[in-house]
Short mmCIF file of C-alpha atoms in Angstrom, two decimals:
data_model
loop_
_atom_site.label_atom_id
_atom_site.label_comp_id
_atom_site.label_asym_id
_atom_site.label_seq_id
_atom_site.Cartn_x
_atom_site.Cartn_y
_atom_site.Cartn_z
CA UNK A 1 -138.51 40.31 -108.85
CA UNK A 2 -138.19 43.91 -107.43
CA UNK A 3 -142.13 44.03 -107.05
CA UNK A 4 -141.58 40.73 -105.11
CA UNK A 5 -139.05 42.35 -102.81
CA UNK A 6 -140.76 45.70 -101.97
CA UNK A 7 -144.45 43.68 -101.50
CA UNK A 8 -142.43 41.17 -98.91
CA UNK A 9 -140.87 44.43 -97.56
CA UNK A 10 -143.79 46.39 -96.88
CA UNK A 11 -145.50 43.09 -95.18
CA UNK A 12 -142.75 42.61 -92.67
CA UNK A 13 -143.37 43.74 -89.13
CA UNK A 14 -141.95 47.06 -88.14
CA UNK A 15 -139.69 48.13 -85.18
CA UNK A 16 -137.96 51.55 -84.37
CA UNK A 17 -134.70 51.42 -82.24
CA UNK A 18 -134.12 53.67 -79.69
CA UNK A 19 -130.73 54.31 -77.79
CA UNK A 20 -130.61 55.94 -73.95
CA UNK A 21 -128.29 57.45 -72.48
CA UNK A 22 -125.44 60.06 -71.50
CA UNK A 23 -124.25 61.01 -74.94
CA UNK A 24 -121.35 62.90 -73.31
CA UNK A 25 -120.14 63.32 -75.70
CA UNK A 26 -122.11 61.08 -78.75
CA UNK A 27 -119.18 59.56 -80.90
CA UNK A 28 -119.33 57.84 -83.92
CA UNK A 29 -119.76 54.44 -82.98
CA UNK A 30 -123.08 55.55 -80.99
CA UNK A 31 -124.67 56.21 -84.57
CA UNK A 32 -122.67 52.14 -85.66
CA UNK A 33 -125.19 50.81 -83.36
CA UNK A 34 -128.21 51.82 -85.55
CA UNK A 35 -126.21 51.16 -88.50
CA UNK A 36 -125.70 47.62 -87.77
CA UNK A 37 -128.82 46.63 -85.92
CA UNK A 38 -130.84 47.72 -88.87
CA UNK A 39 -128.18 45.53 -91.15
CA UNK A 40 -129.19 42.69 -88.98
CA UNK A 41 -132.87 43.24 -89.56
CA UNK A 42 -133.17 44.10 -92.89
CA UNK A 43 -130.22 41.40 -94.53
CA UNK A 44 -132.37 38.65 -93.07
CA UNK A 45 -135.42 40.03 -94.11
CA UNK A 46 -137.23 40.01 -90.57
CA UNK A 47 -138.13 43.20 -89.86
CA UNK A 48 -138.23 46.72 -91.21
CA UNK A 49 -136.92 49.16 -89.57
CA UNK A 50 -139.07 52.11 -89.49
CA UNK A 51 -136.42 54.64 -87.27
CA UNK A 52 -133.67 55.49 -84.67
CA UNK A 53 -134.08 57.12 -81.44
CA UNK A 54 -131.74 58.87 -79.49
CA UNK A 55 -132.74 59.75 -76.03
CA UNK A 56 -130.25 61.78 -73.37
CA UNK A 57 -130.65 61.75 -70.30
CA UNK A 58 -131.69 64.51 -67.98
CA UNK A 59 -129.46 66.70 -66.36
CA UNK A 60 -130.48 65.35 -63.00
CA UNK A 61 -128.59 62.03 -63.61
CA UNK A 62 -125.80 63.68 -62.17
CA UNK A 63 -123.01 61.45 -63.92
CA UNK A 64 -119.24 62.69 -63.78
CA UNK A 65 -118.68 64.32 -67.37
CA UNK A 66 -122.16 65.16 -68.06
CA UNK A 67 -122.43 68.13 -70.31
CA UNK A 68 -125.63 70.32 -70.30
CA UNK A 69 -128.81 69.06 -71.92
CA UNK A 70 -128.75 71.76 -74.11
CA UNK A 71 -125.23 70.69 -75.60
CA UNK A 72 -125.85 67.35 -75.47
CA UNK A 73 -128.81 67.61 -77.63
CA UNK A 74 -126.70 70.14 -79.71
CA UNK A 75 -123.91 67.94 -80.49
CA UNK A 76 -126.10 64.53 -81.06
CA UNK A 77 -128.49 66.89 -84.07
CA UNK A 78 -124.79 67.54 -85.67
CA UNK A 79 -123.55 63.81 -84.98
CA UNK A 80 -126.73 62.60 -86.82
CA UNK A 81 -126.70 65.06 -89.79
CA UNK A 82 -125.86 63.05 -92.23
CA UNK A 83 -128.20 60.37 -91.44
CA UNK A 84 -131.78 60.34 -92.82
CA UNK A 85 -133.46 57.84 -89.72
CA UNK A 86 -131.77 58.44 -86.53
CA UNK A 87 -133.27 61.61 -85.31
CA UNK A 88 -133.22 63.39 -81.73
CA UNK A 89 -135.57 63.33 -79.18
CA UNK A 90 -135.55 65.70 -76.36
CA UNK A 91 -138.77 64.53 -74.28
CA UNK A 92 -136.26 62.85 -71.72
CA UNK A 93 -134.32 65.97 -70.73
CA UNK A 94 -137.35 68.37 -70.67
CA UNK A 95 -138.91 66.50 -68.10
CA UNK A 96 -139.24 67.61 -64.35
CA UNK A 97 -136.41 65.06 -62.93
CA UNK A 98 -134.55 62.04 -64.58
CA UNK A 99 -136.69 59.12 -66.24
CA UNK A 100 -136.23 55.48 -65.90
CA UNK A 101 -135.48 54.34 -68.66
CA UNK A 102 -138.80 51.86 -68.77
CA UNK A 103 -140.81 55.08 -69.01
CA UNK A 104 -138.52 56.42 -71.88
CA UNK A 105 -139.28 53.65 -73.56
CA UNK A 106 -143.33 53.40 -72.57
CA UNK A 107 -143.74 57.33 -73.67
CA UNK A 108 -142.20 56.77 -77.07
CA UNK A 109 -144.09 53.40 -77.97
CA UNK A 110 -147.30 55.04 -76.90
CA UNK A 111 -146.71 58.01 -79.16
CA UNK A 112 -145.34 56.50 -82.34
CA UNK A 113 -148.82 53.92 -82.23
CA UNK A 114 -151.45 56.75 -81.19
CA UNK A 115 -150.21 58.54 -83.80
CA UNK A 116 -150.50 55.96 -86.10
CA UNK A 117 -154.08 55.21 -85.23
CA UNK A 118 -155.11 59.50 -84.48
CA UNK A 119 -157.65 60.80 -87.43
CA UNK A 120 -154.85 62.35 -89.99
CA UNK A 121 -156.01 66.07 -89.51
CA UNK A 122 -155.90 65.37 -85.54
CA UNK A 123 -152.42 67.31 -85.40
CA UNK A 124 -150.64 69.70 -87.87
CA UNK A 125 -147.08 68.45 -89.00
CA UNK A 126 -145.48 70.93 -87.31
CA UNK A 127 -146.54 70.19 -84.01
CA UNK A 128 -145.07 66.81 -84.44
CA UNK A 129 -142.06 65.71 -82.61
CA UNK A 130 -138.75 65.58 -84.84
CA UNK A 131 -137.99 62.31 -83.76
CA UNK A 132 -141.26 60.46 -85.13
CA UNK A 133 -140.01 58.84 -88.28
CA UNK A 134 -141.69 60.03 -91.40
CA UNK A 135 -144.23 57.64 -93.72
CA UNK A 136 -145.91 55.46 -89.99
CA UNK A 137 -149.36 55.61 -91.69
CA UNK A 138 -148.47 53.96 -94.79
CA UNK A 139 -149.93 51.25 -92.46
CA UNK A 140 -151.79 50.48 -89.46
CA UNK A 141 -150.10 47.89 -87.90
CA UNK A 142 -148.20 48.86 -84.62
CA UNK A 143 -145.05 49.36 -84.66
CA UNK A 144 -142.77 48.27 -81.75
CA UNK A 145 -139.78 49.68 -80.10
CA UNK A 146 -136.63 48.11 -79.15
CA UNK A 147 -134.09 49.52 -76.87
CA UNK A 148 -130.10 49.11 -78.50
CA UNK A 149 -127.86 49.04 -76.64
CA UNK A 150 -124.19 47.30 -75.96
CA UNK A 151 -122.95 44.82 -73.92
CA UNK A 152 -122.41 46.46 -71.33
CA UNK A 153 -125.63 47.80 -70.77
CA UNK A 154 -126.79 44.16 -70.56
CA UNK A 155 -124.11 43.24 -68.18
CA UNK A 156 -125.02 46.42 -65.93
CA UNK A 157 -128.73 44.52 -65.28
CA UNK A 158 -126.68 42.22 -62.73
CA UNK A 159 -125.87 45.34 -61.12
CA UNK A 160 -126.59 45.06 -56.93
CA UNK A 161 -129.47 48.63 -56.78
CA UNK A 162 -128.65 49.95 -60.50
CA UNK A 163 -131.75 48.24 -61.82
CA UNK A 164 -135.12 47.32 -60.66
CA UNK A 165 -136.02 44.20 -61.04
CA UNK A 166 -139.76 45.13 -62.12
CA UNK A 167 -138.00 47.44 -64.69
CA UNK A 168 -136.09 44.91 -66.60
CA UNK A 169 -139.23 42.94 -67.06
CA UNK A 170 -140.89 45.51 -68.00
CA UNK A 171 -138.29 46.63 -70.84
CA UNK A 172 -137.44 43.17 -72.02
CA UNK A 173 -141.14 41.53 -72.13
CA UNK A 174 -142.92 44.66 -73.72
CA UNK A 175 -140.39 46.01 -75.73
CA UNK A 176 -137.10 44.08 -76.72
CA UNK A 177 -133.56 44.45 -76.16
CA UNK A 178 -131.36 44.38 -79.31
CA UNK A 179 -127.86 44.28 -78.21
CA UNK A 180 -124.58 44.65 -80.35
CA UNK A 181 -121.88 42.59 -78.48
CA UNK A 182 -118.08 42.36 -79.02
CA UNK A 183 -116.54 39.36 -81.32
CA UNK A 184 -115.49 36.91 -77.91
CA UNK A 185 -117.79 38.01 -75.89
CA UNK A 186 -120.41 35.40 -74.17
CA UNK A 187 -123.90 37.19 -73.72
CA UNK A 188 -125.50 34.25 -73.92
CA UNK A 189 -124.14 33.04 -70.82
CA UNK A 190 -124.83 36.51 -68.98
CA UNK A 191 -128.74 35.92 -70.21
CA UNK A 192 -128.47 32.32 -68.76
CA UNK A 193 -127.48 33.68 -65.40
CA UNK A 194 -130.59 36.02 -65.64
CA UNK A 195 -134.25 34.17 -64.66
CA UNK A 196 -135.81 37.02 -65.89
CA UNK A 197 -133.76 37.59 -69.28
CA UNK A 198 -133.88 33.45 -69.79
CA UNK A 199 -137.98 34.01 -69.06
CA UNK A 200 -137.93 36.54 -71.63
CA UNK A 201 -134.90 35.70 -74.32
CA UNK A 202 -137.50 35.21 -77.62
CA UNK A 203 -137.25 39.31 -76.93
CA UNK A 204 -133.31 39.89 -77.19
CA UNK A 205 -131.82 40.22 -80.29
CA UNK A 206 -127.71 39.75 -79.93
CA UNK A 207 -125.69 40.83 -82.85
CA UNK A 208 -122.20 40.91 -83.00
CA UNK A 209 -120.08 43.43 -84.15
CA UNK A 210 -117.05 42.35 -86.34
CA UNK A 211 -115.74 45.70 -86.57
CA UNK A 212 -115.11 46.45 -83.38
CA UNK A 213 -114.27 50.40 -82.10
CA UNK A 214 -113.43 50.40 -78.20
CA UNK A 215 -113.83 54.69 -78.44
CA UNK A 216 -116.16 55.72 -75.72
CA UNK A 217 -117.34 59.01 -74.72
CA UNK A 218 -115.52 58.99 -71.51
CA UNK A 219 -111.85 58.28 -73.10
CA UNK A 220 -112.74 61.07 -75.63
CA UNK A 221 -113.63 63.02 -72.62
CA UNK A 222 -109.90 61.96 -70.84
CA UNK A 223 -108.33 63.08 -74.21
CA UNK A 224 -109.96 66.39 -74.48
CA UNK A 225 -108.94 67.12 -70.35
CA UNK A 226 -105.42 66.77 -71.50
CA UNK A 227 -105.56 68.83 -73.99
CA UNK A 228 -104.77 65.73 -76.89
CA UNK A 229 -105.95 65.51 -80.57
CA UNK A 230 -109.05 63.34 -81.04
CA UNK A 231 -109.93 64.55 -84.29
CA UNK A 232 -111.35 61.33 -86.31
CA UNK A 233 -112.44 60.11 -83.19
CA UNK A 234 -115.41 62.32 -83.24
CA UNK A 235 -117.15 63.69 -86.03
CA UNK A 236 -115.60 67.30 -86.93
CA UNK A 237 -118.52 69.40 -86.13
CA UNK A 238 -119.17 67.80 -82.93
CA UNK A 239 -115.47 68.72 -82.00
CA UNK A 240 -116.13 72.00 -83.32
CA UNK A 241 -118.93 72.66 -80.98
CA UNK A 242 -117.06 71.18 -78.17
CA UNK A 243 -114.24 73.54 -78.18
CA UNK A 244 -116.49 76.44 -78.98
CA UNK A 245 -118.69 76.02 -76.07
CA UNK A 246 -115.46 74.79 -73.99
CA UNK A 247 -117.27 71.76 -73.08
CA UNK A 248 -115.16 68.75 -71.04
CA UNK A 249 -112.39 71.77 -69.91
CA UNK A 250 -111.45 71.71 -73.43
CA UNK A 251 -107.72 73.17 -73.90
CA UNK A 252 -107.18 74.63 -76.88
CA UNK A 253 -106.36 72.40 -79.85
CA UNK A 254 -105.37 74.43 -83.07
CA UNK A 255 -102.80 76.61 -80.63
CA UNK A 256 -99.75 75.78 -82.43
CA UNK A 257 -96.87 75.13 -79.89
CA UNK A 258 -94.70 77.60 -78.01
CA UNK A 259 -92.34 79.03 -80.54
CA UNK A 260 -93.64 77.92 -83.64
CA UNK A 261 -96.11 80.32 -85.90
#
């Protein structure tokens, strides 16, 4: 029966997931999102999962709270530590200027399935990107990359100027939205109201979350302003970094208070 399992397994078609964004910074339900999508997948036998993607965005975004690339990328390697499939990539913030996220997504499709079909002695392993999940040329079949996201990311396509039009077409029809909603939450009527996500709905995967966690990076950002715990908010070594690099105008947490030793 095992045999049976692992043949069926190795015949289903294979996505990666890949998560944009500020990462500002990356908190623990960030790395939920990949934990659950791949649940999704893989429970109903659909899909295997081949790897996660996390892509932050350049410094030229400009958002309020943004901490440097550099420490972005820092803290989301020691938020994904313990996880053997959701790796880092850093193509995003080397670039010259801020990427739409449709050419994110279009960069790392077109690498993970050239690489796939390149000669195997075309490039040296450690040239390879870190992100690029390991074992792609068991097989040659493509592989294809969602983008997973939450709700709200959804909800921000109705945006008046946020997104382009062409854009969401572009991400939905050639690549796949798989989003993780809230238990009472109605996507399904925010994809009605869309022509373009009704057009393209055989392409979005909604899954809901039953455990929900409403901490975001910018209330753990609030916290760490005023100078309050949030220790099991964020993973420890994250935190760590943050106050040692005095990221978010970090106070001093492990000061005890004025007249105690």
């Amino acid at each position: 029966m095992s045999g049976f399992i692992e043949e069926k397994s190795f015949m289903l078609p294979r996505v990666a997931l890949i998560a944009c964004g500020c990462f500002s910074p990356p908190t623990p339900m960030h790395m939920r999102l990949f934990e659950i999508a791949r649940d999704y997948f893989e429970l109903r036998g659909t899909h295997k999962v081949v790897g996660g993607i996390i892509s932050p965005t350049h410094d030229s975004y400009g958002k309020k709270g943004l901490a440097p690339a550099l420490d972005r990328c820092a803290m989301i390697k020691l938020a994904a530590q313990s996880s053997n499939w959701i790796r880092l990539s850093d193509w995003e913030v080397h670039q010259p200027q801020w990427m739409r996220t449709k050419a994110v997504l279009q960069y790392h499709q077109n690498y993970l399935n050239n690489y796939i079909n390149s000669p195997y002695d075309e490039e040296p392993n450690e040239l390879l990107p870190g992100w690029l999940p390991p074992g792609l040329r068991e097989r040659r079949d493509p592989i294809r990359l969602k983008l997973l996201c939450g709700a709200d990311l959804l909800e921000s396509f109705a945006v008046p100027g946020l997104w382009a039009d062409e854009d969401i077409e572009e991400i939905v029809a050639n690549h796949g939205l798989v989003v993780i909603t809230r238990c009472g939450s109605n996507p399904e009527k925010f994809i009605f109201d869309s022509d373009i996500l009704t057009k393209y709905q055989q392409n979005i995967t909604l899954i809901t979350n039953w455990v929900p966690n409403e901490v975001s990076s910018s209330l753990v950002r609030r916290l760490l302003t005023r100078g309050e715990s949030v220790k099991y908010l964020l993973d420890d070594m994250v935190l760590n970094y943050i106050k040692r690099q005095g990221l978010y105008n970090v106070k001093s947490l492990d000061t005890p208070p004025e007249g105690r030793e």
